[in-house]
Short mmCIF file of N, CA and C in Angstrom, two decimals:
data_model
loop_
_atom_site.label_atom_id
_atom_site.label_comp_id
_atom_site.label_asym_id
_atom_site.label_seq_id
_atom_site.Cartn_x
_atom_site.Cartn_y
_atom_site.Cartn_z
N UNK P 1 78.57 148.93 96.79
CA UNK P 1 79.98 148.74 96.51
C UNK P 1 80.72 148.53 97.82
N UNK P 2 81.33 147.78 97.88
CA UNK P 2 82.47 147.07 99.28
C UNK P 2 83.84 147.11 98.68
N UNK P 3 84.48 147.80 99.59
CA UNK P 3 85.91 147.72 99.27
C UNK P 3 86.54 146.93 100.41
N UNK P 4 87.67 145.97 100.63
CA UNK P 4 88.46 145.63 101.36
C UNK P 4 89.93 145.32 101.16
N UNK P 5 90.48 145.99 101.84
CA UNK P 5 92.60 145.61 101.28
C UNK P 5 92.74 146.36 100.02
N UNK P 6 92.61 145.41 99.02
CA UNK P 6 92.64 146.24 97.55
C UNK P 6 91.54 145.82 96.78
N UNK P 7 90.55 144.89 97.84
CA UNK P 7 89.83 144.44 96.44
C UNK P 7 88.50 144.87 95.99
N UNK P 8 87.65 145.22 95.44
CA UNK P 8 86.49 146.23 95.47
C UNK P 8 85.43 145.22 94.77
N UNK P 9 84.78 145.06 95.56
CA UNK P 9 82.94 144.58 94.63
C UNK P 9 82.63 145.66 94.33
N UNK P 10 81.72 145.39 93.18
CA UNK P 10 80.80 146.28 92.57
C UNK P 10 79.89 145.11 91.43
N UNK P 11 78.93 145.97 91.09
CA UNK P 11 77.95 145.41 89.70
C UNK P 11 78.48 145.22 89.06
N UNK P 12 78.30 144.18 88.29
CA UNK P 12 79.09 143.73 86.90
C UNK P 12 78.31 144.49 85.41
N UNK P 13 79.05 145.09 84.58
CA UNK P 13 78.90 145.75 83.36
C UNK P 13 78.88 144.78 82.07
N UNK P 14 78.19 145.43 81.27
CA UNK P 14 78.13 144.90 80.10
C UNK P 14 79.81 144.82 79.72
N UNK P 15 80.87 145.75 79.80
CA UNK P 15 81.86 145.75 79.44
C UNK P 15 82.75 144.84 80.25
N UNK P 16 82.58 144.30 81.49
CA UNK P 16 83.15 142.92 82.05
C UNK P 16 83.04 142.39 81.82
N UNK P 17 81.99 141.74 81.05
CA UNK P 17 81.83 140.25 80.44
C UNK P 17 82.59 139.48 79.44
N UNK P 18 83.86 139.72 78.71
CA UNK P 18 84.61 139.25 78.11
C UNK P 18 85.46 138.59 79.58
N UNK P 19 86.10 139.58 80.29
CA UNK P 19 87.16 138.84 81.27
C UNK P 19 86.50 137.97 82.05
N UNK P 20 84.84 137.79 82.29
CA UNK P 20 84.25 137.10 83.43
C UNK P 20 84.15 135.55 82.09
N UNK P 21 83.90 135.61 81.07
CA UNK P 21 83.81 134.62 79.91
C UNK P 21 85.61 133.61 80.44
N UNK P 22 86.56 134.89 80.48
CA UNK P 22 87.72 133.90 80.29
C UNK P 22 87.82 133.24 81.76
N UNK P 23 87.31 133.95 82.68
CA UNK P 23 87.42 133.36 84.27
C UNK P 23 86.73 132.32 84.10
N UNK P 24 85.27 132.24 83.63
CA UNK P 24 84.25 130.79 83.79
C UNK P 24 85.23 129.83 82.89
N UNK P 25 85.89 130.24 81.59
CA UNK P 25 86.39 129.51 80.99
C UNK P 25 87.36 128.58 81.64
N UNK P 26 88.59 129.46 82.19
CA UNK P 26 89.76 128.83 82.98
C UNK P 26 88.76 127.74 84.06
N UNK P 27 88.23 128.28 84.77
CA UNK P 27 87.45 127.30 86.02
C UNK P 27 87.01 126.28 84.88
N UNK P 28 85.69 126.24 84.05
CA UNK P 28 85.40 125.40 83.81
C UNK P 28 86.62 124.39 83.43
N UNK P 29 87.69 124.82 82.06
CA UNK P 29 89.01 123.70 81.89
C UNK P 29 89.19 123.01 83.17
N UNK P 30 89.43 123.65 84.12
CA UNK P 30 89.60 122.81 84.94
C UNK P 30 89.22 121.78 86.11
N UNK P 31 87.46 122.49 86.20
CA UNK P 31 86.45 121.35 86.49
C UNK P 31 86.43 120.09 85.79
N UNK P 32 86.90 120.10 83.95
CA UNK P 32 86.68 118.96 83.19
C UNK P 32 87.90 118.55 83.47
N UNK P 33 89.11 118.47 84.16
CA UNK P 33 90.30 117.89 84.39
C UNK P 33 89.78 116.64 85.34
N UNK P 34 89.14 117.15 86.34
CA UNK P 34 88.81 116.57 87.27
C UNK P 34 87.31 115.55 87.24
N UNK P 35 86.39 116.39 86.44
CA UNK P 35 85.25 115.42 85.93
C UNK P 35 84.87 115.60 84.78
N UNK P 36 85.10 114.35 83.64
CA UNK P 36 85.10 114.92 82.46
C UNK P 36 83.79 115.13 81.57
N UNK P 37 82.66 115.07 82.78
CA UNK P 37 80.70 115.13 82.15
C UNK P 37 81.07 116.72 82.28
N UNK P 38 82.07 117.69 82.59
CA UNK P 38 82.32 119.28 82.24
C UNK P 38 82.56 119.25 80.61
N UNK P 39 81.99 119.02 79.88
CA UNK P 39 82.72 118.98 78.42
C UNK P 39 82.20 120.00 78.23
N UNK P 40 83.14 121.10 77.44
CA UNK P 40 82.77 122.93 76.65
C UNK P 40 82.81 122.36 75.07
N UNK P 41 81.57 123.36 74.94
CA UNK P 41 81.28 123.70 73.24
C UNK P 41 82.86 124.30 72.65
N UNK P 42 82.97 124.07 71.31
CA UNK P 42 84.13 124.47 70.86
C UNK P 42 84.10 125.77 71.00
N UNK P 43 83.13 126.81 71.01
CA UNK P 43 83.04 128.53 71.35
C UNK P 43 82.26 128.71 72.69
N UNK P 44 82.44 127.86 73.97
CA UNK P 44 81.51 127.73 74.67
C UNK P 44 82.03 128.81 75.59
N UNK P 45 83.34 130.12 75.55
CA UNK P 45 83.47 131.31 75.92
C UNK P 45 82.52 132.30 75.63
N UNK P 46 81.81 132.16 74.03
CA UNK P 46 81.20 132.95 73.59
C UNK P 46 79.58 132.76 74.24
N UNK P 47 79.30 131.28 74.17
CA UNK P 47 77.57 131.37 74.75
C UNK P 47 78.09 131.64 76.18
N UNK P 48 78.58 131.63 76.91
CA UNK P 48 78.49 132.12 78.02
C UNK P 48 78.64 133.33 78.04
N UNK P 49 79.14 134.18 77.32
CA UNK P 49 78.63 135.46 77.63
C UNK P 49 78.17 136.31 76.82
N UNK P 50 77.28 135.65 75.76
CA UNK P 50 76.31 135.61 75.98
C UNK P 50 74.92 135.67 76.58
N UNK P 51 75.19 134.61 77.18
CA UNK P 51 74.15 134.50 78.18
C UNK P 51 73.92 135.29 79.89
N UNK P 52 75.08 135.69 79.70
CA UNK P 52 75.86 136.74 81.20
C UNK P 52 75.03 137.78 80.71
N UNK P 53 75.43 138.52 79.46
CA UNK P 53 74.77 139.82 78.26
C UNK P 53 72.88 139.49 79.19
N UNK P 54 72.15 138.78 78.66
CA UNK P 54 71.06 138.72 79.20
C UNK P 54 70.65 138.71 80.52
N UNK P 55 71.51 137.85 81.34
CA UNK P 55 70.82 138.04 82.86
C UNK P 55 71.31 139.09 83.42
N UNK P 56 71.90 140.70 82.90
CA UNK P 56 72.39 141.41 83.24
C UNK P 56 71.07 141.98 82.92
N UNK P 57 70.02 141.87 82.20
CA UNK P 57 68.71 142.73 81.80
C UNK P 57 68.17 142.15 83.19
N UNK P 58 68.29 140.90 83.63
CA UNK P 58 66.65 140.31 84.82
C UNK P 58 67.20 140.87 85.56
N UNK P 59 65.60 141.03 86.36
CA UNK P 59 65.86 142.20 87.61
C UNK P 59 65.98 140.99 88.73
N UNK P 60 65.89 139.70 88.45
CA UNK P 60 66.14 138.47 89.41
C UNK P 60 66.99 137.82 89.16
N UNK P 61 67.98 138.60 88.69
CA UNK P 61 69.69 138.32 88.36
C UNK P 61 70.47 139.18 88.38
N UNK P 62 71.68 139.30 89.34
CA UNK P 62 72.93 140.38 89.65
C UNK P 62 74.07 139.09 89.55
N UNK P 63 74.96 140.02 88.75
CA UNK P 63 76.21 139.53 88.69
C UNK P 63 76.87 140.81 89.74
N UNK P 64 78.23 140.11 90.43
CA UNK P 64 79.00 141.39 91.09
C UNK P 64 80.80 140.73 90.63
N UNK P 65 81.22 141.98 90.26
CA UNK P 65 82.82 141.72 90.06
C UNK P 65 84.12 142.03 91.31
N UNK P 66 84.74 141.40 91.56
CA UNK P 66 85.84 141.47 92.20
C UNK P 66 86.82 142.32 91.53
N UNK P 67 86.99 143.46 91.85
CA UNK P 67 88.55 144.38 91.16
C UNK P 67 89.79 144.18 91.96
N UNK P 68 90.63 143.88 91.35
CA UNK P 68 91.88 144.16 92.38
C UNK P 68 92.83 145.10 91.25
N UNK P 69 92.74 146.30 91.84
CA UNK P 69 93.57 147.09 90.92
C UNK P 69 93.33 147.34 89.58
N UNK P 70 92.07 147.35 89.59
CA UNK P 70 91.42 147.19 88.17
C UNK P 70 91.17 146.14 87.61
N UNK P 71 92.11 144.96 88.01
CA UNK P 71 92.19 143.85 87.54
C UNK P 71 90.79 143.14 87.95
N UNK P 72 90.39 142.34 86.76
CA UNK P 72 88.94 141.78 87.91
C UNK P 72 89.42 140.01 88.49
N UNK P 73 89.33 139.60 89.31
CA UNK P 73 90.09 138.45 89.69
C UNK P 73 88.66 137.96 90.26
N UNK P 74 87.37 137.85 90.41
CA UNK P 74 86.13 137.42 90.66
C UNK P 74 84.84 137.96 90.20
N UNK P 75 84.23 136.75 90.41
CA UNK P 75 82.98 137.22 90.11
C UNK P 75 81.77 136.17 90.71
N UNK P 76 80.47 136.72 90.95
CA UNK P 76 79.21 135.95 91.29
C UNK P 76 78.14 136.05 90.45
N UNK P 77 77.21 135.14 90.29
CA UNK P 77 76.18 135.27 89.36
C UNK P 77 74.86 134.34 90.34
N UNK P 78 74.23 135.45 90.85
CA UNK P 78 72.74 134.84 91.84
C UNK P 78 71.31 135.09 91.38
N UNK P 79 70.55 134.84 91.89
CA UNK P 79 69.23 135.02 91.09
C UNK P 79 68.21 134.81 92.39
N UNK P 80 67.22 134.72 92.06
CA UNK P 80 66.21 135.20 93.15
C UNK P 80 65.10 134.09 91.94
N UNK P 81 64.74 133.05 92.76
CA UNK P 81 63.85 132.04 92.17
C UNK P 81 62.82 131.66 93.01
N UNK P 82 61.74 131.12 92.69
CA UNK P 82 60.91 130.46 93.20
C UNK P 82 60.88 129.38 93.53
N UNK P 83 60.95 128.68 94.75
CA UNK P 83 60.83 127.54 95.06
C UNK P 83 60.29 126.34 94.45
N UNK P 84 60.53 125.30 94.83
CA UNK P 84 59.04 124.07 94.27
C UNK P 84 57.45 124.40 95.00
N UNK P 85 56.64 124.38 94.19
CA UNK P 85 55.20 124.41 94.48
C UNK P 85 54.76 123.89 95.46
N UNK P 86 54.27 124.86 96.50
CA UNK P 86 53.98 124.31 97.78
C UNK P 86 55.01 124.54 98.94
N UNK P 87 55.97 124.56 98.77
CA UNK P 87 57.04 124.76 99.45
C UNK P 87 57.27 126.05 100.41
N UNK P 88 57.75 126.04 101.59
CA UNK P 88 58.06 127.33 101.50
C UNK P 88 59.71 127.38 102.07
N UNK P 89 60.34 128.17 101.89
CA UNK P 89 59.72 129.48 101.41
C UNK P 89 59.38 129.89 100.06
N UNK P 90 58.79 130.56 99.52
CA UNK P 90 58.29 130.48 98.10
C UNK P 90 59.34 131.12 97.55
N UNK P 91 60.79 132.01 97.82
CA UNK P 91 61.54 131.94 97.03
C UNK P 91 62.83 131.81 97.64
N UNK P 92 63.78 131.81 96.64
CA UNK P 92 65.16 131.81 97.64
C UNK P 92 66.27 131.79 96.89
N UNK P 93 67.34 131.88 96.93
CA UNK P 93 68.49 132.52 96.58
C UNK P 93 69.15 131.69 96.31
N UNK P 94 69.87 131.87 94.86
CA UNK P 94 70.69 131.14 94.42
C UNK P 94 71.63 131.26 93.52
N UNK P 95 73.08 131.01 93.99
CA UNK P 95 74.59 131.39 93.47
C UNK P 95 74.96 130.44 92.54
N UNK P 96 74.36 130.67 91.17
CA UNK P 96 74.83 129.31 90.26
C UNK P 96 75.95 129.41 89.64
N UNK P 97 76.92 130.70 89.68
CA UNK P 97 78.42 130.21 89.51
C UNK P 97 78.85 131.63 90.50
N UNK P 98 80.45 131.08 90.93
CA UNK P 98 81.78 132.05 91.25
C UNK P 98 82.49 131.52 91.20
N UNK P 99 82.95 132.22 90.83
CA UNK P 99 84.64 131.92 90.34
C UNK P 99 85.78 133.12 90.50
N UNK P 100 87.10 132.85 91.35
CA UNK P 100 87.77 133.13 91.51
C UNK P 100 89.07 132.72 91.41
N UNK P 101 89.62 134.02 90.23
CA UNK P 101 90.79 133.82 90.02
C UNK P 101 92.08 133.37 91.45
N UNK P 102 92.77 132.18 90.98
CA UNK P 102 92.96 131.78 92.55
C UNK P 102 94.96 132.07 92.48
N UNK P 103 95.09 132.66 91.32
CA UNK P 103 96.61 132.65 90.76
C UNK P 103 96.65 134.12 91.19
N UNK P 104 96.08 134.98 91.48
CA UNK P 104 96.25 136.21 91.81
C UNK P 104 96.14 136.48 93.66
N UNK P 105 97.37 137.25 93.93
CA UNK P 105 97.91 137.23 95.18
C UNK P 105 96.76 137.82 96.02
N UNK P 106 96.22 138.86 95.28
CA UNK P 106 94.94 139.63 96.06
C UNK P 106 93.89 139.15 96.59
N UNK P 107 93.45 138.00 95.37
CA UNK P 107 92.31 137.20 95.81
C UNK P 107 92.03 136.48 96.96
N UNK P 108 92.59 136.70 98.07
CA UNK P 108 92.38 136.29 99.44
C UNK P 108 90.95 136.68 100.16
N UNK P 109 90.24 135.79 100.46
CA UNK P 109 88.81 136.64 100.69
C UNK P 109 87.70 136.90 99.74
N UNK P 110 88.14 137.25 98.44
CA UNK P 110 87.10 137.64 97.76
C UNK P 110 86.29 136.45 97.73
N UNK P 111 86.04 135.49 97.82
CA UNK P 111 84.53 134.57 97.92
C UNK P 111 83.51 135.36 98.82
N UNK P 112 84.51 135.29 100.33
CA UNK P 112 83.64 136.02 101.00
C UNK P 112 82.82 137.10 100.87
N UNK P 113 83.58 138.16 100.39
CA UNK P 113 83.16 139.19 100.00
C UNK P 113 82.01 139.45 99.04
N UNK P 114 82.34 138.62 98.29
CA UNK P 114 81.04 138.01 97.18
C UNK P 114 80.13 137.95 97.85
N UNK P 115 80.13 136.80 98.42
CA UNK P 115 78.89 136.09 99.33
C UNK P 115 78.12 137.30 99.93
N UNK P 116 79.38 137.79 100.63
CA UNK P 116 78.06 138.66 101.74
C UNK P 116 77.64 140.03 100.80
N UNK P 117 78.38 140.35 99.58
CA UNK P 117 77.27 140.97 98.94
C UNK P 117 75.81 140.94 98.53
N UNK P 118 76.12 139.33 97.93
CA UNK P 118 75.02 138.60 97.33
C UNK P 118 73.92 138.66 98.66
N UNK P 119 74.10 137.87 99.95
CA UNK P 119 73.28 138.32 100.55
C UNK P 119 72.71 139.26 101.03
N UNK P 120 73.13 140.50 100.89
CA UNK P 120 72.88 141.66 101.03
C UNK P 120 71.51 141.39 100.23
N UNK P 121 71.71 141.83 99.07
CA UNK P 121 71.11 141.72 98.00
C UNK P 121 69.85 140.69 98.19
N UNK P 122 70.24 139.57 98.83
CA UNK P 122 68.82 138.86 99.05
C UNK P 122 68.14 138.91 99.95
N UNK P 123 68.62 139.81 101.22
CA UNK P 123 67.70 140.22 102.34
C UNK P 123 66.80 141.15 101.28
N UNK P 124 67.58 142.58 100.65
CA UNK P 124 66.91 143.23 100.39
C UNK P 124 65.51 143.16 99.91
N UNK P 125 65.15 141.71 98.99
CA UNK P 125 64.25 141.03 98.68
C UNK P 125 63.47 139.70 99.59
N UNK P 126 63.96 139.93 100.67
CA UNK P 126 63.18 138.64 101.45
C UNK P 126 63.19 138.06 101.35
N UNK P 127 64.67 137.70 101.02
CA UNK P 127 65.01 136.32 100.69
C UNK P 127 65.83 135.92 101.94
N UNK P 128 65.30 134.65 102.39
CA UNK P 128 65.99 133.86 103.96
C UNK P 128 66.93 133.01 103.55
N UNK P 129 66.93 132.71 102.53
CA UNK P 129 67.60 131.15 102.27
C UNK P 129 68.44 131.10 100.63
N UNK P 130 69.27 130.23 101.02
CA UNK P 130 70.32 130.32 99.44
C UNK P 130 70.78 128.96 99.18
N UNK P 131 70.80 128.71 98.20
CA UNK P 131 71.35 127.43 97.66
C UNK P 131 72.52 127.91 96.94
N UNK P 132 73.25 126.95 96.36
CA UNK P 132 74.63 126.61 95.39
C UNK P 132 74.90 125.79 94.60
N UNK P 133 74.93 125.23 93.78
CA UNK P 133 75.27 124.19 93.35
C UNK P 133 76.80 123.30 93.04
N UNK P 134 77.25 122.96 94.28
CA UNK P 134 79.39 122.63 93.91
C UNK P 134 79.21 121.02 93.55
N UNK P 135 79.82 120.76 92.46
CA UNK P 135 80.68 119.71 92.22
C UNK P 135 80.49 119.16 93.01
N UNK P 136 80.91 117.61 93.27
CA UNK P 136 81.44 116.84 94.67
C UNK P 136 82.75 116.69 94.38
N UNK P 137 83.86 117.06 92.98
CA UNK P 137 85.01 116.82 93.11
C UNK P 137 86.01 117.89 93.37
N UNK P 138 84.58 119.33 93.69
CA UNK P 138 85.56 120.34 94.11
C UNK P 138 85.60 120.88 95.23
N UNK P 139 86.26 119.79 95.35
CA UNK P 139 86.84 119.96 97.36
C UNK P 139 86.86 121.69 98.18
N UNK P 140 87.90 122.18 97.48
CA UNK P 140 87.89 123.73 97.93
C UNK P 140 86.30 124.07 98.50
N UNK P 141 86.16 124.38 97.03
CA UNK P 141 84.46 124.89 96.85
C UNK P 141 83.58 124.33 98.42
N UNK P 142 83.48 122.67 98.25
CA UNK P 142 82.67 122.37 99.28
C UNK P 142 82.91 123.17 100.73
N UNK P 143 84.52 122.97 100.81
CA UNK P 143 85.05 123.35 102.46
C UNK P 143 84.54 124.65 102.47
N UNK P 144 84.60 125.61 101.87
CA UNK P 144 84.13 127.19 101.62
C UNK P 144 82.83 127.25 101.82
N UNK P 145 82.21 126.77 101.13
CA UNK P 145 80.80 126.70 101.62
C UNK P 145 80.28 126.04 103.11
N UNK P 146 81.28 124.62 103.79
CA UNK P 146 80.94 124.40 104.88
C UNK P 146 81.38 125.09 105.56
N UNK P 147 82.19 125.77 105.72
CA UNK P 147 83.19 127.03 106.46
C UNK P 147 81.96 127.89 107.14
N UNK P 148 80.98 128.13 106.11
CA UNK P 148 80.01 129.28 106.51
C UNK P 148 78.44 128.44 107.27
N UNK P 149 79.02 127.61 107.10
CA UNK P 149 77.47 126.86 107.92
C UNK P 149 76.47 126.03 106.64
N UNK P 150 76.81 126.18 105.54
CA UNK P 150 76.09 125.50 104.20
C UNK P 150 76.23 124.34 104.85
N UNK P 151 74.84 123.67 104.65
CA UNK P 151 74.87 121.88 104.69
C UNK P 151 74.26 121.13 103.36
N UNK P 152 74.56 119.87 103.25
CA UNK P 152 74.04 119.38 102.13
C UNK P 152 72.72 118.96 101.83
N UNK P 153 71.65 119.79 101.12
CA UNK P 153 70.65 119.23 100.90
C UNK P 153 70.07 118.50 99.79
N UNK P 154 70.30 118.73 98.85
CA UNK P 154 70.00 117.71 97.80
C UNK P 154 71.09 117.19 97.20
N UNK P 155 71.08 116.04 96.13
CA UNK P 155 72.19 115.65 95.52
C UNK P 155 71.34 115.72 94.11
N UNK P 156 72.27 116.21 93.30
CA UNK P 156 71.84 116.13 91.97
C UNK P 156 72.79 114.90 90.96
N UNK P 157 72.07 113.88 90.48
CA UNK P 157 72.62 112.52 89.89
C UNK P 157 73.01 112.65 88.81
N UNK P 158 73.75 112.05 88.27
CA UNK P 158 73.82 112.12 86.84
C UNK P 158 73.54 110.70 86.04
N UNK P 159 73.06 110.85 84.80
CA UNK P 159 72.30 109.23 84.45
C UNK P 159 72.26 109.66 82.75
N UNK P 160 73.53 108.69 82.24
CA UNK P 160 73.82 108.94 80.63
C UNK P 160 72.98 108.01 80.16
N UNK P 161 71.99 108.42 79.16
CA UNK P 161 71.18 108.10 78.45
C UNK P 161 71.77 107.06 77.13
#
């Protein structure tokens, strides 16, 4: 647990997962503003957490919440995977969503704070290396990640069938 200013990481609970549903929700609306291959299921609040409910069982999945005043205004969701075959390092770290509430005054920092939890968490496992996956139309996101030394290694295409 990390506290800074007012804002506190900790593990994410089975009982956070409704407000972390409406956070992915708000972000996602507004990823599809900007690119509209973001299209949500008409209950696509509910499979997502859902699916939060389960990777809260893998022991190669931590979610961590951002509190500000109780309020939760962030969150991370990383995992601990295996590389491609042959590769090394044979595993490595990876932040496949955060999201931060960006309308709340507190939330200054909390990415960071995230982050260097998460890596905490992946030294603890020997893990050297982390991936992400951002948008290319979400500018913020990218600069945040280049901020910290992230460079671009793969591009993932998209190709409508």
């Amino acid at each position: 647990r990390i506290t800074m200013q007012s804002i506190t990481i900790r593990r994410a609970s089975s009982e956070d997962l409704a407000h972390l549903s409406y956070l992915w929700h708000e972000k996602t609306l507004l990823q599809n503003q900007s690119d509209h291959r973001f299209q949500l299921m008409p209950d696509a609040p509910l499979h997502w957490l859902f699916s939060a409910r389960e990777w809260l069982t893998q022991p190669q999945c931590a979610i961590w919440v951002a509190a500000s005043d109780e309020a939760l205004v962030g969150y991370l969701v990383a995992w601990v995977k295996p590389s491609a075959p042959g590769l090394l390092p044979e595993k490595m770290g990876v932040v496949t969503d955060m999201t931060i509430a960006i309308h709340d005054p507190q939330s200054s920092g909390t990415a960071r704070l995230l982050l260097q939890v998460a890596q905490a968490w992946m030294r603890e496992q020997n893990i050297t290396v982390m991936t992400a996956s951002i948008p290319h139309r979400q500018v913020v996101e990218q600069a945040f990640w280049a901020s910290l030394g992230a460079t671009r290694w793969e591009d993932t295409l998209w190709l409508k069938l």
